[in-house]
Short mmCIF file of C-alpha atoms in Angstrom, two decimals:
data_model
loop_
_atom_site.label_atom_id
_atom_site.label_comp_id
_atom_site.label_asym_id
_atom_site.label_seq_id
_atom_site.Cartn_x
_atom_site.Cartn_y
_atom_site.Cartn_z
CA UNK Q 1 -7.60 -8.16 -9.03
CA UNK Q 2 -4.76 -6.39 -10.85
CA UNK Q 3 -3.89 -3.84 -13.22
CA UNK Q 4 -2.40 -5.53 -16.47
CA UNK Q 5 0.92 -4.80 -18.35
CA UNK Q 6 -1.20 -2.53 -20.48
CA UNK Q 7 -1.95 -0.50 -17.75
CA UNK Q 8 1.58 0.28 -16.54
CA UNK Q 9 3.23 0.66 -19.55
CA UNK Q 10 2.85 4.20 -19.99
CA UNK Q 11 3.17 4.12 -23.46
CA UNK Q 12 0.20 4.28 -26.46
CA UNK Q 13 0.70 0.89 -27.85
CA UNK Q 14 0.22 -0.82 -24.20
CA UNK Q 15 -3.23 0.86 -23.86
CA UNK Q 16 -5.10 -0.28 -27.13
CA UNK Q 17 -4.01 -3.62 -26.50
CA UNK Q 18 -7.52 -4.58 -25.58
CA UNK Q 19 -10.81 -3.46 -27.19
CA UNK Q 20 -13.85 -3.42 -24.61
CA UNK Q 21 -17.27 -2.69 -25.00
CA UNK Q 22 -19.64 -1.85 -22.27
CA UNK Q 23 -23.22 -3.92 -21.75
CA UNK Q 24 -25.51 -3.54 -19.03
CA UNK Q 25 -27.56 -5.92 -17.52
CA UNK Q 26 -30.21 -5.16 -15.16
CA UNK Q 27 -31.11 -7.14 -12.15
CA UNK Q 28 -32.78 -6.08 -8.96
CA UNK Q 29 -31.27 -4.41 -5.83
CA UNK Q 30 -30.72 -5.99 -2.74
CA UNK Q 31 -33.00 -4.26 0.08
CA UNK Q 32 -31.92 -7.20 2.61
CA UNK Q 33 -31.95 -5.77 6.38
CA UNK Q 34 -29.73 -8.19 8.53
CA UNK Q 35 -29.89 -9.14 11.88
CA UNK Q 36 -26.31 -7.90 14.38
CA UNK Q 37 -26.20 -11.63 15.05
CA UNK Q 38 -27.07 -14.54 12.95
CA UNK Q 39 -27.09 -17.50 14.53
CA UNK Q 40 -27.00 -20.14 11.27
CA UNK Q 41 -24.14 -17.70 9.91
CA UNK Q 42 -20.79 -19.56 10.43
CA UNK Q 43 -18.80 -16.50 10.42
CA UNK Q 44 -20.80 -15.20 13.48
CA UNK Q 45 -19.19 -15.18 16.88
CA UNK Q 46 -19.94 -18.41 18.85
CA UNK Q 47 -21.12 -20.14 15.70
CA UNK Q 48 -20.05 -23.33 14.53
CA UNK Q 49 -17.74 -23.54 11.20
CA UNK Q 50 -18.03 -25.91 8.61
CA UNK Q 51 -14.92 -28.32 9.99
CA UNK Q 52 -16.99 -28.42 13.79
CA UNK Q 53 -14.68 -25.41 14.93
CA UNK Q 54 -16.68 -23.03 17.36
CA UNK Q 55 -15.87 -19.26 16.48
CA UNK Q 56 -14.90 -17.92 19.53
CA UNK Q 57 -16.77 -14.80 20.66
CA UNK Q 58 -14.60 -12.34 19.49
CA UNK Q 59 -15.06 -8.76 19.95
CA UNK Q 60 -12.99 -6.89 16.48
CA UNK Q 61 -11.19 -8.87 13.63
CA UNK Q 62 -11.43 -12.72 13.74
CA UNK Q 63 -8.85 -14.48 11.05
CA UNK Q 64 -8.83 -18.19 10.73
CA UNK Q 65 -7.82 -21.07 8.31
CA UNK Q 66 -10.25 -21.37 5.45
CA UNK Q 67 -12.12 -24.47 6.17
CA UNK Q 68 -12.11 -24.83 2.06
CA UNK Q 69 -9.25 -23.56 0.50
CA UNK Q 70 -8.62 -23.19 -2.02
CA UNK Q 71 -5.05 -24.01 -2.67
CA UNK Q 72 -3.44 -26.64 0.60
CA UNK Q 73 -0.50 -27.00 2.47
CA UNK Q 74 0.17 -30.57 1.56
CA UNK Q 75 -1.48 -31.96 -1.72
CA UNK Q 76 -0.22 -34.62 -4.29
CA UNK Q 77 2.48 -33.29 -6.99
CA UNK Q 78 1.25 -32.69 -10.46
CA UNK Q 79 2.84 -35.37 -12.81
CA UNK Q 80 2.70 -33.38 -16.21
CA UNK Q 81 2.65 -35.26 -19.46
CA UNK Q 82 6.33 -34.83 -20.45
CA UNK Q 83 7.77 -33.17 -23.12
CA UNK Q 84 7.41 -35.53 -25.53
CA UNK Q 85 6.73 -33.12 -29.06
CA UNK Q 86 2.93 -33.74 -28.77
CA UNK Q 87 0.54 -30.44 -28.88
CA UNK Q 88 -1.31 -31.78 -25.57
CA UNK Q 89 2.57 -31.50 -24.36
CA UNK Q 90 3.35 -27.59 -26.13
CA UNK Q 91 0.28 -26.07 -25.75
CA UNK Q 92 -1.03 -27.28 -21.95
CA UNK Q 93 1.24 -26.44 -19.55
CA UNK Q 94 0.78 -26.66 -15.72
CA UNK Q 95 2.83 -26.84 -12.73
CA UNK Q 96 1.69 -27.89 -8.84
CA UNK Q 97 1.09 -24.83 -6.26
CA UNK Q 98 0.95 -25.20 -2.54
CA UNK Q 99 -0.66 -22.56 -0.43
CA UNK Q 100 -2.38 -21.48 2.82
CA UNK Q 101 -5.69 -19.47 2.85
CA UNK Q 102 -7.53 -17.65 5.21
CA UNK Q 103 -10.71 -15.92 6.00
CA UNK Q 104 -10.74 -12.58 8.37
CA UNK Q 105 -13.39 -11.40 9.54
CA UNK Q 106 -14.11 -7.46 9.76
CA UNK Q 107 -16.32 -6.98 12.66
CA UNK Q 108 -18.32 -9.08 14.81
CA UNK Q 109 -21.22 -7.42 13.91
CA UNK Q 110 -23.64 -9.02 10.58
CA UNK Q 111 -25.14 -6.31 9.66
CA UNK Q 112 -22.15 -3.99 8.34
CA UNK Q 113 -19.92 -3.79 6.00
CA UNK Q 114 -16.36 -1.67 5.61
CA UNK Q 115 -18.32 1.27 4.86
CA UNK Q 116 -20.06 1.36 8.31
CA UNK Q 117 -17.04 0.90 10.24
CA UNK Q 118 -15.05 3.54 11.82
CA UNK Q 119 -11.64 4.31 11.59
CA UNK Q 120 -10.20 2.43 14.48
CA UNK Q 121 -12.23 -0.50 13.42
CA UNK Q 122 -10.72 -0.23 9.63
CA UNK Q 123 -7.63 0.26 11.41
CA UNK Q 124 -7.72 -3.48 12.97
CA UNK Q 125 -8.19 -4.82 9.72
CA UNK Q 126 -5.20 -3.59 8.74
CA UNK Q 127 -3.16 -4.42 11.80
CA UNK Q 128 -4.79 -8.28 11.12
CA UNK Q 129 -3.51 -7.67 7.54
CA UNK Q 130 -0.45 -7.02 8.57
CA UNK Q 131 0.12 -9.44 10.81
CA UNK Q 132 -0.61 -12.17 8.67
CA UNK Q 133 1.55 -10.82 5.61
CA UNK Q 134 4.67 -9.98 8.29
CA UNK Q 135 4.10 -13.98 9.37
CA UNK Q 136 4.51 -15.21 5.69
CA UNK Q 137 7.74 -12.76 5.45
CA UNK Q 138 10.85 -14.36 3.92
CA UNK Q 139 13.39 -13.79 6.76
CA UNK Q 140 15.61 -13.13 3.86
CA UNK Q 141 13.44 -10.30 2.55
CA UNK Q 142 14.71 -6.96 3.37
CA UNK Q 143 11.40 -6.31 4.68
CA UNK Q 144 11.56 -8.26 7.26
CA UNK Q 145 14.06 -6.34 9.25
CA UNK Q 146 10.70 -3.65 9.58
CA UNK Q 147 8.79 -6.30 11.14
CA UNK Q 148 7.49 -6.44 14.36
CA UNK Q 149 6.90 -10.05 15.94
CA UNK Q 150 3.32 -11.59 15.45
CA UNK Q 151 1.44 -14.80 17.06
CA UNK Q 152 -0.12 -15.29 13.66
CA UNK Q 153 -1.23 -16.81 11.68
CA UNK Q 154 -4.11 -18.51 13.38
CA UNK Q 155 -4.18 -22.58 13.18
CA UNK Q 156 -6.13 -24.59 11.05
CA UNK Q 157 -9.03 -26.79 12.23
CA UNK Q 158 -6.14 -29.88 12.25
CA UNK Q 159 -4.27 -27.79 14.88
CA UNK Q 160 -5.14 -25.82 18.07
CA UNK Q 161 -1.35 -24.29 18.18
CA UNK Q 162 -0.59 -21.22 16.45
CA UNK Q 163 2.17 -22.34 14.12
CA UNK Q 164 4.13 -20.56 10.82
CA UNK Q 165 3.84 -21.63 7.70
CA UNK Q 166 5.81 -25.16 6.60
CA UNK Q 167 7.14 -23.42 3.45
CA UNK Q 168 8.44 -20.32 1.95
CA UNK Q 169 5.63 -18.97 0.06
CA UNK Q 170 6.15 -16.21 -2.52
CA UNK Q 171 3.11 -14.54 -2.52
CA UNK Q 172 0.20 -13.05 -0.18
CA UNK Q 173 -3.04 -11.38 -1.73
CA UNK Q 174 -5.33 -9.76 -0.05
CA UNK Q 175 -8.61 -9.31 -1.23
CA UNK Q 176 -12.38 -8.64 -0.31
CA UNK Q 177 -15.37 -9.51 -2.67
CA UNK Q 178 -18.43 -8.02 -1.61
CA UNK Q 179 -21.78 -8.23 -2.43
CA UNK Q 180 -23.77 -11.08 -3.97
CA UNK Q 181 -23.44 -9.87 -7.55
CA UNK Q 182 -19.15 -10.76 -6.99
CA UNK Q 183 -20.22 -13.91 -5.69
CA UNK Q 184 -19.71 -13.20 -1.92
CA UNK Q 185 -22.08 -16.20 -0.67
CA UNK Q 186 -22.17 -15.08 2.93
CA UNK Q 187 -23.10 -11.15 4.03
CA UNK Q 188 -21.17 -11.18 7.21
CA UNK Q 189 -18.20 -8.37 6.22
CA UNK Q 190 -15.20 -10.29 5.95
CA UNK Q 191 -12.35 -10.82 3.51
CA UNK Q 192 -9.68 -13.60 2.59
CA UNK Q 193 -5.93 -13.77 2.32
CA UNK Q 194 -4.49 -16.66 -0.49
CA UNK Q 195 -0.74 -17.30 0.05
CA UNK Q 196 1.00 -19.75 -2.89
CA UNK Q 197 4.42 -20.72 -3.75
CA UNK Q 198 3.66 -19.10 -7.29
CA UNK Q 199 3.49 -15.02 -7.97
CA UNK Q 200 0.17 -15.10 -9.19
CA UNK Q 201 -0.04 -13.71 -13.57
CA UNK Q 202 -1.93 -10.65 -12.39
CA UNK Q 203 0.85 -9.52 -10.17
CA UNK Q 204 3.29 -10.97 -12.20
CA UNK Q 205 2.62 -8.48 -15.34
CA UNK Q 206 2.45 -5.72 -13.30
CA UNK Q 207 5.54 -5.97 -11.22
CA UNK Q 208 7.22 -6.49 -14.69
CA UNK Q 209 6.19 -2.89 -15.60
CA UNK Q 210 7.37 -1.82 -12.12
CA UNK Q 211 10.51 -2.99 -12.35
CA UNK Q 212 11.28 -2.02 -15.90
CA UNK Q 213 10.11 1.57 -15.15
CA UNK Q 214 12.75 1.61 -12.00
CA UNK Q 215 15.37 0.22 -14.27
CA UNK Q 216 14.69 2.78 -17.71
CA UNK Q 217 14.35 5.57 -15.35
CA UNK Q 218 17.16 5.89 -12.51
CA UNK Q 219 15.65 4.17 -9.97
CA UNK Q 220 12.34 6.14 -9.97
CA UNK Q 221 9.34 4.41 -9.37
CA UNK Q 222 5.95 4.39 -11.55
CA UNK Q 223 2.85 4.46 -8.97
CA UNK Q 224 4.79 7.28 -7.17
CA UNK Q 225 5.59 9.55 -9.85
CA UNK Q 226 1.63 9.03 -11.30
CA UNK Q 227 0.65 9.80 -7.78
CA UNK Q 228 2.38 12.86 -8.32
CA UNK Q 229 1.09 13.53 -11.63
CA UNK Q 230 -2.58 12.61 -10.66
CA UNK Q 231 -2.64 15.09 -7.48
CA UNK Q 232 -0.88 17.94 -9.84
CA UNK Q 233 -3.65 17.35 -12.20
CA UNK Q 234 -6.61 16.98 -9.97
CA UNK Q 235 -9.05 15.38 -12.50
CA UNK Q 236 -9.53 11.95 -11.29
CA UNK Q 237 -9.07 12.71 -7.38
CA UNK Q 238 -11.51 10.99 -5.47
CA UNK Q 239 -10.25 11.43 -2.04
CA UNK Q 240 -6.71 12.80 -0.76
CA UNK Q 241 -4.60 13.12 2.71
CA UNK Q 242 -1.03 13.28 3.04
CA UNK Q 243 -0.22 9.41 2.87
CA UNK Q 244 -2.60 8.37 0.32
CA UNK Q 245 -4.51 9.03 -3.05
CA UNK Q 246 -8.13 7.59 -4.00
CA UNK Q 247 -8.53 8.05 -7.95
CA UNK Q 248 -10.17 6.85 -11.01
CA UNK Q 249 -7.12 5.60 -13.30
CA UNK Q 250 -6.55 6.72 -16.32
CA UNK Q 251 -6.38 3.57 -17.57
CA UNK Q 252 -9.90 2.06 -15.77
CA UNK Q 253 -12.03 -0.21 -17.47
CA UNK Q 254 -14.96 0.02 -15.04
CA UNK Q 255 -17.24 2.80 -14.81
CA UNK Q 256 -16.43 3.23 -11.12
CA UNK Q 257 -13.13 2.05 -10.79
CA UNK Q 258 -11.09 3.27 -7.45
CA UNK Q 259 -7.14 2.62 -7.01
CA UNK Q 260 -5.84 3.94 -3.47
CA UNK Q 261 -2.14 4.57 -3.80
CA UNK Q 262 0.58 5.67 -1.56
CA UNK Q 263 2.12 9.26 -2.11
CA UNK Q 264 5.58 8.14 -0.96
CA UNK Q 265 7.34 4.95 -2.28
CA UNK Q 266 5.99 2.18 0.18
CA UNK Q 267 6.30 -1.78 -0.39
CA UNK Q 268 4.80 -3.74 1.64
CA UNK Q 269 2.06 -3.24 4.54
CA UNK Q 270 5.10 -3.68 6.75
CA UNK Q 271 6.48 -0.27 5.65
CA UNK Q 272 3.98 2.05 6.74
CA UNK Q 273 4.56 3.82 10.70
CA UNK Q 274 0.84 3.62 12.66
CA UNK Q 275 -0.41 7.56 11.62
CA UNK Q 276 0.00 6.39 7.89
CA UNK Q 277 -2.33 2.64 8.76
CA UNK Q 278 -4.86 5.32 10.12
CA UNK Q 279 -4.96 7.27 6.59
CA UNK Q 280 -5.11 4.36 5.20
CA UNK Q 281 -8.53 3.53 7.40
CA UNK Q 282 -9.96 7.08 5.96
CA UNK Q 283 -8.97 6.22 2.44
CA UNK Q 284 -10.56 2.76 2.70
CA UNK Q 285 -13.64 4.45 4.73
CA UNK Q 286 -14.11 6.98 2.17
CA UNK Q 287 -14.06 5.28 -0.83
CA UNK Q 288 -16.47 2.54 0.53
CA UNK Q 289 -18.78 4.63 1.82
CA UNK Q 290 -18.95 7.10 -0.89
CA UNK Q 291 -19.66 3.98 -3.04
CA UNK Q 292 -22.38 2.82 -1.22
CA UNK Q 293 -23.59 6.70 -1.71
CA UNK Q 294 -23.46 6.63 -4.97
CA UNK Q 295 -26.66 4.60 -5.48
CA UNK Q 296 -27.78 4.43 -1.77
CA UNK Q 297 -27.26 0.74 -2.03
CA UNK Q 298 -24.52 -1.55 -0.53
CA UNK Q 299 -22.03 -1.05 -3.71
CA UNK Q 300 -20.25 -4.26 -4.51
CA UNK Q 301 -16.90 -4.56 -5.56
CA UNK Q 302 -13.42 -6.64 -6.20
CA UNK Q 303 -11.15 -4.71 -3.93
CA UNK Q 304 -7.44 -6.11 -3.53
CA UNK Q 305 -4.11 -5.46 -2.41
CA UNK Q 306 -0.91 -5.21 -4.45
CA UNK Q 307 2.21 -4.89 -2.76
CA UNK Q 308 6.15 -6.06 -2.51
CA UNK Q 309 6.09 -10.51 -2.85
CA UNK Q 310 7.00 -12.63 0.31
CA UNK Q 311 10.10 -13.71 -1.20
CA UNK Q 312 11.94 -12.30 -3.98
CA UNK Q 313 14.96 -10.76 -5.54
CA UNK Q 314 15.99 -6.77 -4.36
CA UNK Q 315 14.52 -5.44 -7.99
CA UNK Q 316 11.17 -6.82 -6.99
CA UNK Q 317 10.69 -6.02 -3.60
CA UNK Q 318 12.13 -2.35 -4.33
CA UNK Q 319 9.98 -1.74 -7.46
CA UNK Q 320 6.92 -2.82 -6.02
CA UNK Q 321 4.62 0.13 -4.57
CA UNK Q 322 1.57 -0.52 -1.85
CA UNK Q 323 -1.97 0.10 -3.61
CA UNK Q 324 -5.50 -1.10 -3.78
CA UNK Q 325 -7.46 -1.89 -6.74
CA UNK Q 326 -11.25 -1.59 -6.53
CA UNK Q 327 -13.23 -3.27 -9.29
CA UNK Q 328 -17.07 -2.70 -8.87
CA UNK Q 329 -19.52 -4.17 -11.23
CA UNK Q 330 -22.00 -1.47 -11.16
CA UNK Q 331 -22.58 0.82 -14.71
CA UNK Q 332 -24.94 3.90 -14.07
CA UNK Q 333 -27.30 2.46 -11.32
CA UNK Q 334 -27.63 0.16 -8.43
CA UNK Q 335 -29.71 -2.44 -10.42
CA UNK Q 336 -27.29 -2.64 -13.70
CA UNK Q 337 -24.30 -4.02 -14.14
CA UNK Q 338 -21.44 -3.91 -16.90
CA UNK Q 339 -19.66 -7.08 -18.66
CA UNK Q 340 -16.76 -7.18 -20.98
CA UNK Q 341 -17.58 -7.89 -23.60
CA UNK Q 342 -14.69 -8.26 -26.70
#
């Protein structure tokens, strides 16, 4: 869900790092019409979850303990082999992460998706969004002296209280996978939230870029000088309003690939006043529905969140710049889709 150190380089040999070929692969377009209210759908209000929780009949955005995450709070330390000169002991390398991961769910409603919902209802996605990422906040972060107080996050199925997290973890991402054909198993619109005690590689690379760019170049920062660049130029614009950019990278791999970035520098979710998280809503509502335009089908796509760490030293919370990434599958029509392929 990331843009690699290729990407964010800015220089020729970091963009022909990587040689890619495109493929098709044609499969058949889901024409599924879904009922408002599914009553075997766990996600559903009133429905029962996998652990024997009852959803409660909620009325906008839902968020609650994944009932199989994917990383725990608790689980057994990872004994590695040593370093004892063997290859097994050189060239596999692991180390334990703990986590906490959650599932939010967009609207109460089955049948819709992002694309369908209006802006007030995008914008309590992003108020659950940041709620949970202002809950993970280090209180050491300098980010966290911009953040309101929040009941979240929501318990687990182990416990009925609403309690913080039971360790420092460094990182939050955000993501949504939608669709069937990026291995979204349930239709109901929702998304999940991973938080580990590890910066993830993905994020990683890139925030290396960030923060060498900041460094090399007086304390400028790279996404908002190429937001400037990319609105001067006007040739990969998908969508505009004064607090955000929707564009095609110059750098995309995918034939339909969307980044929303912020104009101004902005870290964290945390950073943004309320007027901004409502252009934020029309830059998430047009880019999803224009999507699903595209091909008059319900578009599917890898969209995630990049911004400043939970914890983390002043260069990386101060190089790191709010965007979205948007990876759809899709190469010129609703029933084909691209791989990589070299």
């Amino acid at each position: 869900m990331a843009v690699r150190s290729r990407v964010l380089q800015a220089e020729p040999s970091g963009l022909i790092k990587t040689c890619v070929i495109n493929r098709g692969h044609q499969e058949a377009a889901s024409e599924a019409l879904l009922p408002a209210y599914d009553p075997s759908c766990y996600l559903c209000p009133g429905n029962m979850r996998a652990q024997g929780d009852m959803n409660p009949h909620y009325e906008n955005t839902f968020a609650f303990v994944n009932d199989y995450s994917a990383v725990k709070e608790q689980q057994a330390d990872y004994q590695s082999s040593g370093r004892d000169g063997s290859l097994s002991s050189l060239l596999l390398q692991a180390e334990a992460v703990t986590g906490k991961c959650y599932v939010i769910t967009f609207s109460p409603s089955h049948n819709v998706t992002l694309a369908d919902l209006d802006l007030p209802e995008i914008l309590l996605v992003i108020d659950t969004w940041t709620q949970l990422y202002t809950a993970h906040l280090s209180t050491l972060s300098p980010l966290a002296k911009k953040s309101l107080p929040t009941t979240f996050p929501p318990a687990s199925h182990q416990s009925r209280s609403h309690v913080g997290p039971n360790a420092q973890y460094r990182y939050m991402q955000i993501f949504e996978n939608k669709g069937a054909a990026m291995g979204c198993s349930n239709p109901h619109p929702h998304g999940q939230v991973w938080t580990t005690t590890s910066l993830p590689e993905e994020p990683t690379l890139e925030l290396e870029q960030l923060k060498k760019y900041r460094r090399e170049q007086g304390g400028a920062n790279l996404l908002e000088d190429y937001a400037k660049l990319e609105a001067d130029k006007m040739e990969r614009l998908v969508f505009e309003n004064a607090a955000f950019l929707a564009l095609c990278p110059w750098w995309a791999i995918w034939p339909f690939e969307v980044m929303i970035v912020a104009k101004e520098h902005k870290r964290a979710l945390v950073d943004f006043l309320e007027e901004e998280k409502m252009m934020l809503a029309e830059a998430i509502s047009e880019v999803t529905r224009r999507y699903d335009n595209l091909f008059e089908t319900h578009f599917p796509y890898s969209m995630g969140i990049h911004q400043a760490p939970l914890e983390g030293t002043d260069a990386e919370i101060e190089a790191s710049h709010f965007h979205i990434h948007f990876y759809p599958p899709l190469l010129r029509s609703a029933t084909v889709r691209k791989f990589l392929v070299g």
